[in-house]
Amino acid sequence: MELEAIPGVGAKTAASLRELDDPVATVESGDVAAIARAPGVNEARAARIARGAIRRRHGDDGRVLATDRARELYREAIDLLRERTVTDYAAKRLETFYPSASASRIAEAQSFAAAAADRDPDPAVREALADCAPLSDPPTVRVRDRCLATADAETLARAEAEVPELSVETVEDARDVSELGRSYASVIVLDESFAGLDVEGDVSVRPDALEAPAETVPERLLAFFAENRDRLEAAAAVHEAAAAAGDPVSGGGPPVALDRLRDALSRLDDDGTIAGDAELDRLTAAVDDLDAAVSTAASVADDRLREAIRERDVTIEGTDFLSLVEQGARVDSLLDRELADEYDAAVDAAREHLADALRLEPEEAELAERVFGGDPSFPVDHDESAVSRLRTELSAARDRRAAKLKADLASDLGDLRQPVEELVRDALELDVELAVARFARDFDCTLPEVVEPAGDDGGEAPPAGFRIEGGRSPLLDVDFPDVEPVDYGVSGATLLSGVNSGGKTSTLDLVALVVVLAQMGMPVPAESATVERFEEIHYYAKSQGTLDAGAFEATLRDFGDLVDGADGRLVLVDELESITEPGASAKIIAGILEALDDQDATAVFVSHLAREIRAAADFEVAVDGIEAAGLVDGELRVNRSPKKGHLARSTPELIVEKLADDRGGEFYGDLLEKF
């Protein structure tokens, strides 16, 4: 699949996507988090790319949501689902579900929703999800004690592109490599022509080094795990909580042994360095503390000598000491002549302190002995070259130990790289599934039956339309348990009549919501529902007052385009008569219904002009009614489910009827007869 062929993906976005390891597979997977790891692609953009890839895979090029109000209903449906997510990822991932005209896409989404609805949204799992987030790529780690070397220009360019963490040096012969060996702690030569090279330093010839980045630059893998430690631990907690709740994330268990993952992470510090190794900690501390330890050791020796001199001040005869001074004896001579044993003891104390403070091993302690022990002096002096030698040896031992531990840990983590991607993705996808499950439970949903449009096989059957049993809209401004259920079904062009505030608009909203959710592949808030697979959904909300001439003409153009369009449409219109004079409105609506009837479209027009429209139409217009039971204490009592083939009475008629019953009299009786 060409990336540019995905709707909404241009050349610039395609170039960013190609930075991913397997861009085509990643995009086709619909994994929003993985797509969002492309440079410059955020999660919202990734969701649109994933949705475009889904459309292309199913050949779904149409636009089901054909009007602003239809698109508003979709946003409200998505918001109901998004409100039940925990992670930002799941909220964005739900954007990949959209009302589709593709049978294969609807079936695919329904399969996902059916499995999701069976999930148990356990509170402990939701709590664990709170810390879950997509994995991120750490900044490039610069490793300065190691380099790559090559004599080939193409290999140089490839190495610089594939291993930005290391310097890549150009060499021509063994002398160049030898010089690098003195400058870097480790040198990896990429050219096989240097095989058998024998030079000083840690120099290896590895022509396959670029194919094994975990060995060549283990810091890359360690930085990834260090960067994502919290995310990995959160994902592991989600898997454990789900398993404890009896609803594991996946049937086969986590894709990685969680104890093994945690053990590996415990060996890694937050900055990507090795943690928890006593020997490495000892060597690191020895290098860091060397200067301070030398200074303290010298002070120990000075204190010993100072105490010895004080004691000798008491015991040496003044004439002897004066004679030494008159002879021009230096302090070191005095120490050598008079305090030789005490000086040796002070030096031994300094050496012992240095070895103890740095916790030196015996062979290291031998090097430390050379730091003290030169010509006698006070204060006691140390050999800086010996300190430098000791530092070099300790640093080399530290680096060797760190390199080995990094290589070992990278080897352990190497085969976990892909499984931990799955671990986190599965945890995040669980949040998507649990949002669907909560939606289904909160609104007593069922998975609808989405049927093919009647007549697709060339027959003359009427449109399938929709049928809703026990539907309750979660969009109403009342608590959902208090919403009255509605039964309603339509096949063909139909007028919906009823009293003011009887629920006609709410019924249209319910129908639109059920159809939108059904074609998203989601559960619908009803006891049962059957929905035709519509190519387009046209929902026209009630106009706010009479339109001026220009707006009226534009509205008629919209309906002209509507009736000239393709088959397989659902048309919902709320009180179109409000756009102009009632007489003209009735004729216009009658004409629109005639055209829709000719196309076997499914249409519901809410109108107070049902009688006038039927009179103006040249076919038998179906009329349904939301029947009012009457007025009780000034409040309207309504049967919310439309009654088929029934022209509902208007609110004024009900009021006149009530007055005629309550007060009697010829006036109210005559008025009632006019209805």
Short mmCIF file of C-alpha atoms in Angstrom, two decimals, residues 248-475:
data_model
loop_
_atom_site.label_atom_id
_atom_site.label_comp_id
_atom_site.label_asym_id
_atom_site.label_seq_id
_atom_site.Cartn_x
_atom_site.Cartn_y
_atom_site.Cartn_z
CA PRO A 248 -7.39 -11.29 31.55
CA VAL A 249 -6.26 -8.87 28.87
CA SER A 250 -5.54 -11.75 26.49
CA GLY A 251 -6.35 -15.42 26.72
CA GLY A 252 -2.73 -16.53 26.61
CA GLY A 253 -1.58 -14.19 29.37
CA PRO A 254 0.89 -11.30 29.05
CA PRO A 255 3.25 -11.49 26.06
CA VAL A 256 6.21 -11.26 28.44
CA ALA A 257 6.92 -12.84 31.81
CA LEU A 258 6.28 -9.96 34.19
CA ASP A 259 8.75 -11.20 36.83
CA ARG A 260 11.46 -11.37 34.21
CA LEU A 261 10.64 -7.87 32.98
CA ARG A 262 10.69 -6.43 36.49
CA ASP A 263 13.98 -8.17 37.27
CA ALA A 264 15.55 -6.63 34.16
CA LEU A 265 14.17 -3.19 34.98
CA SER A 266 15.55 -3.44 38.53
CA ARG A 267 19.04 -3.67 37.01
CA LEU A 268 18.57 -0.41 35.15
CA ASP A 269 18.82 3.11 36.50
CA ASP A 270 16.55 5.95 35.38
CA ASP A 271 19.29 7.42 33.20
CA GLY A 272 19.90 4.15 31.36
CA THR A 273 22.97 3.12 33.36
CA ILE A 274 23.35 -0.16 35.20
CA ALA A 275 21.93 -0.32 38.70
CA GLY A 276 22.15 -2.84 41.51
CA ASP A 277 25.61 -4.23 40.74
CA ALA A 278 27.79 -4.01 43.84
CA GLU A 279 31.07 -4.34 41.96
CA LEU A 280 30.21 -1.59 39.48
CA ASP A 281 29.04 0.62 42.33
CA ARG A 282 32.35 -0.02 44.14
CA LEU A 283 34.46 0.85 41.12
CA THR A 284 32.39 3.92 40.28
CA ALA A 285 32.62 5.21 43.83
CA ALA A 286 36.38 4.51 43.88
CA VAL A 287 36.95 6.62 40.78
CA ASP A 288 34.68 9.40 42.02
CA ASP A 289 36.15 9.46 45.52
CA LEU A 290 39.82 8.91 44.65
CA ASP A 291 41.06 12.50 45.08
CA ALA A 292 39.16 12.99 48.31
CA ALA A 293 40.40 9.66 49.66
CA VAL A 294 44.03 10.54 48.82
CA SER A 295 43.67 13.87 50.59
CA THR A 296 42.12 12.26 53.66
CA ALA A 297 44.77 9.53 53.72
CA ALA A 298 47.49 12.19 53.67
CA SER A 299 45.78 13.91 56.58
CA VAL A 300 45.79 10.62 58.49
CA ALA A 301 49.54 10.33 57.96
CA ASP A 302 50.08 13.98 58.95
CA ASP A 303 48.13 13.49 62.16
CA ARG A 304 50.22 10.47 63.06
CA LEU A 305 53.46 12.37 62.44
CA ARG A 306 52.27 15.46 64.25
CA GLU A 307 51.51 13.40 67.31
CA ALA A 308 54.91 11.72 67.09
CA ILE A 309 56.69 15.08 66.81
CA ARG A 310 54.86 16.41 69.85
CA GLU A 311 56.04 13.45 71.87
CA ARG A 312 59.59 13.83 70.57
CA ASP A 313 59.56 17.49 71.55
CA VAL A 314 59.37 16.31 75.10
CA THR A 315 62.12 13.69 74.90
CA ILE A 316 64.77 15.24 72.57
CA GLU A 317 67.43 17.31 74.30
CA GLY A 318 67.35 20.90 73.21
CA THR A 319 71.13 21.04 72.58
CA ASP A 320 70.85 18.08 70.18
CA PHE A 321 67.94 19.63 68.28
CA LEU A 322 69.84 22.98 68.13
CA SER A 323 72.90 21.21 66.77
CA LEU A 324 70.77 19.65 63.96
CA VAL A 325 69.34 23.02 63.03
CA GLU A 326 72.78 24.70 63.04
CA GLN A 327 74.00 22.00 60.68
CA GLY A 328 71.22 23.03 58.25
CA ALA A 329 69.30 19.77 58.42
CA ARG A 330 66.03 19.78 56.44
CA VAL A 331 62.71 18.46 57.82
CA ASP A 332 62.94 15.29 55.75
CA SER A 333 66.40 14.68 57.11
CA LEU A 334 65.14 15.20 60.63
CA LEU A 335 62.28 12.78 59.96
CA ASP A 336 64.61 10.23 58.39
CA ARG A 337 67.11 10.50 61.23
CA GLU A 338 64.91 10.93 64.25
CA LEU A 339 61.41 9.66 63.26
CA ALA A 340 62.03 6.98 60.63
CA ASP A 341 59.88 4.37 62.30
CA GLU A 342 57.09 6.84 63.03
CA TYR A 343 57.15 8.07 59.43
CA ASP A 344 56.87 4.53 58.08
CA ALA A 345 53.92 3.89 60.39
CA ALA A 346 52.21 7.09 59.21
CA VAL A 347 52.63 6.08 55.55
CA ASP A 348 51.27 2.63 56.29
CA ALA A 349 48.24 4.26 57.95
CA ALA A 350 47.69 6.43 54.87
CA ARG A 351 47.90 3.43 52.55
CA GLU A 352 45.53 1.44 54.74
CA HIS A 353 43.04 4.28 54.89
CA LEU A 354 43.15 4.75 51.10
CA ALA A 355 42.55 1.05 50.46
CA ASP A 356 39.75 0.88 53.03
CA ALA A 357 38.05 4.10 51.91
CA LEU A 358 37.98 3.00 48.27
CA ARG A 359 37.33 -0.67 49.13
CA LEU A 360 40.20 -1.70 46.88
CA GLU A 361 40.86 -5.27 45.84
CA PRO A 362 44.37 -6.66 46.63
CA GLU A 363 45.77 -6.00 43.15
CA GLU A 364 44.36 -2.48 43.24
CA ALA A 365 45.75 -1.94 46.73
CA GLU A 366 49.24 -2.71 45.38
CA LEU A 367 48.87 0.26 43.03
CA ALA A 368 47.59 2.36 45.92
CA GLU A 369 50.73 1.64 47.94
CA ARG A 370 52.76 3.61 45.39
CA VAL A 371 50.74 6.75 46.11
CA PHE A 372 52.57 7.17 49.46
CA GLY A 373 56.11 6.15 50.40
CA GLY A 374 58.57 8.50 48.75
CA ASP A 375 61.12 10.64 50.55
CA PRO A 376 60.07 11.57 54.08
CA SER A 377 58.25 14.91 54.27
CA PHE A 378 55.94 16.82 56.50
CA PRO A 379 53.17 17.32 55.59
CA VAL A 380 53.24 13.89 53.98
CA ASP A 381 53.33 14.16 50.19
CA HIS A 382 51.84 11.77 47.59
CA ASP A 383 52.90 10.69 44.11
CA GLU A 384 50.51 12.27 41.62
CA SER A 385 51.62 9.96 38.83
CA ALA A 386 50.73 6.97 41.03
CA VAL A 387 47.31 8.52 41.68
CA SER A 388 46.83 8.97 37.94
CA ARG A 389 47.84 5.36 37.30
CA LEU A 390 45.42 4.14 39.95
CA ARG A 391 42.65 6.30 38.50
CA THR A 392 43.32 4.91 35.02
CA GLU A 393 43.21 1.32 36.24
CA LEU A 394 40.05 1.86 38.29
CA SER A 395 38.33 3.70 35.42
CA ALA A 396 39.25 0.95 32.98
CA ALA A 397 37.94 -1.70 35.35
CA ARG A 398 34.75 0.30 35.86
CA ASP A 399 34.22 0.74 32.12
CA ARG A 400 34.90 -2.94 31.42
CA ARG A 401 32.44 -3.93 34.11
CA ALA A 402 29.81 -1.46 32.88
CA ALA A 403 30.26 -2.58 29.27
CA LYS A 404 29.85 -6.22 30.21
CA LEU A 405 26.78 -5.52 32.34
CA LYS A 406 25.26 -3.36 29.61
CA ALA A 407 25.87 -6.06 27.04
CA ASP A 408 24.42 -8.73 29.32
CA LEU A 409 21.35 -6.65 30.19
CA ALA A 410 20.83 -5.60 26.57
CA SER A 411 21.00 -9.28 25.63
CA ASP A 412 18.33 -10.06 28.24
CA LEU A 413 16.17 -7.15 27.15
CA GLY A 414 16.70 -7.64 23.42
CA ASP A 415 14.08 -10.35 23.03
CA LEU A 416 11.68 -8.38 25.26
CA ARG A 417 11.58 -5.35 22.97
CA GLN A 418 8.71 -6.56 20.80
CA PRO A 419 6.79 -8.28 23.61
CA VAL A 420 6.75 -5.13 25.75
CA GLU A 421 5.32 -3.22 22.79
CA GLU A 422 2.50 -5.76 22.80
CA LEU A 423 2.24 -5.58 26.59
CA VAL A 424 1.58 -1.84 26.53
CA ARG A 425 -0.55 -1.89 23.39
CA ASP A 426 -2.78 -4.62 24.83
CA ALA A 427 -3.21 -2.67 28.07
CA LEU A 428 -4.16 0.50 26.18
CA GLU A 429 -6.50 -1.42 23.88
CA LEU A 430 -8.12 -2.86 26.98
CA ASP A 431 -9.08 0.69 27.94
CA VAL A 432 -10.82 1.05 24.56
CA GLU A 433 -12.67 -2.21 25.12
CA LEU A 434 -13.66 -1.27 28.66
CA ALA A 435 -15.01 2.07 27.44
CA VAL A 436 -17.29 0.18 25.04
CA ALA A 437 -18.26 -2.22 27.83
CA ARG A 438 -19.13 0.65 30.19
CA PHE A 439 -21.09 2.39 27.45
CA ALA A 440 -23.06 -0.79 26.80
CA ARG A 441 -23.80 -1.28 30.50
CA ASP A 442 -24.55 2.35 31.32
CA PHE A 443 -27.14 2.63 28.55
CA ASP A 444 -28.51 -0.94 28.44
CA CYS A 445 -27.18 -1.42 24.94
CA THR A 446 -27.44 -4.28 22.51
CA LEU A 447 -25.58 -5.03 19.31
CA PRO A 448 -27.96 -4.21 16.44
CA GLU A 449 -28.57 -6.23 13.32
CA VAL A 450 -27.32 -4.29 10.31
CA VAL A 451 -29.06 -5.59 7.20
CA GLU A 452 -28.42 -5.06 3.52
CA PRO A 453 -30.69 -2.58 1.72
CA ALA A 454 -33.70 -4.43 0.29
CA GLY A 455 -33.65 -4.64 -3.47
CA ASP A 456 -29.83 -4.83 -3.69
CA ASP A 457 -30.29 -8.06 -5.58
CA GLY A 458 -32.44 -6.35 -8.19
CA GLY A 459 -35.76 -7.13 -6.52
CA GLU A 460 -38.67 -4.79 -5.93
CA ALA A 461 -38.79 -5.09 -2.13
CA PRO A 462 -39.30 -1.87 -0.14
CA PRO A 463 -36.39 -0.45 1.84
CA ALA A 464 -35.50 -2.21 5.07
CA GLY A 465 -35.40 1.07 7.00
CA PHE A 466 -34.97 0.73 10.77
CA ARG A 467 -36.72 -0.90 13.67
CA ILE A 468 -36.02 0.07 17.31
CA GLU A 469 -37.49 -1.76 20.31
CA GLY A 470 -37.18 -0.23 23.76
CA GLY A 471 -34.85 2.52 22.61
CA ARG A 472 -33.78 5.14 25.15
CA SER A 473 -31.75 8.19 24.26
CA PRO A 474 -28.77 9.01 26.52
CA LEU A 475 -28.75 12.50 25.00
#
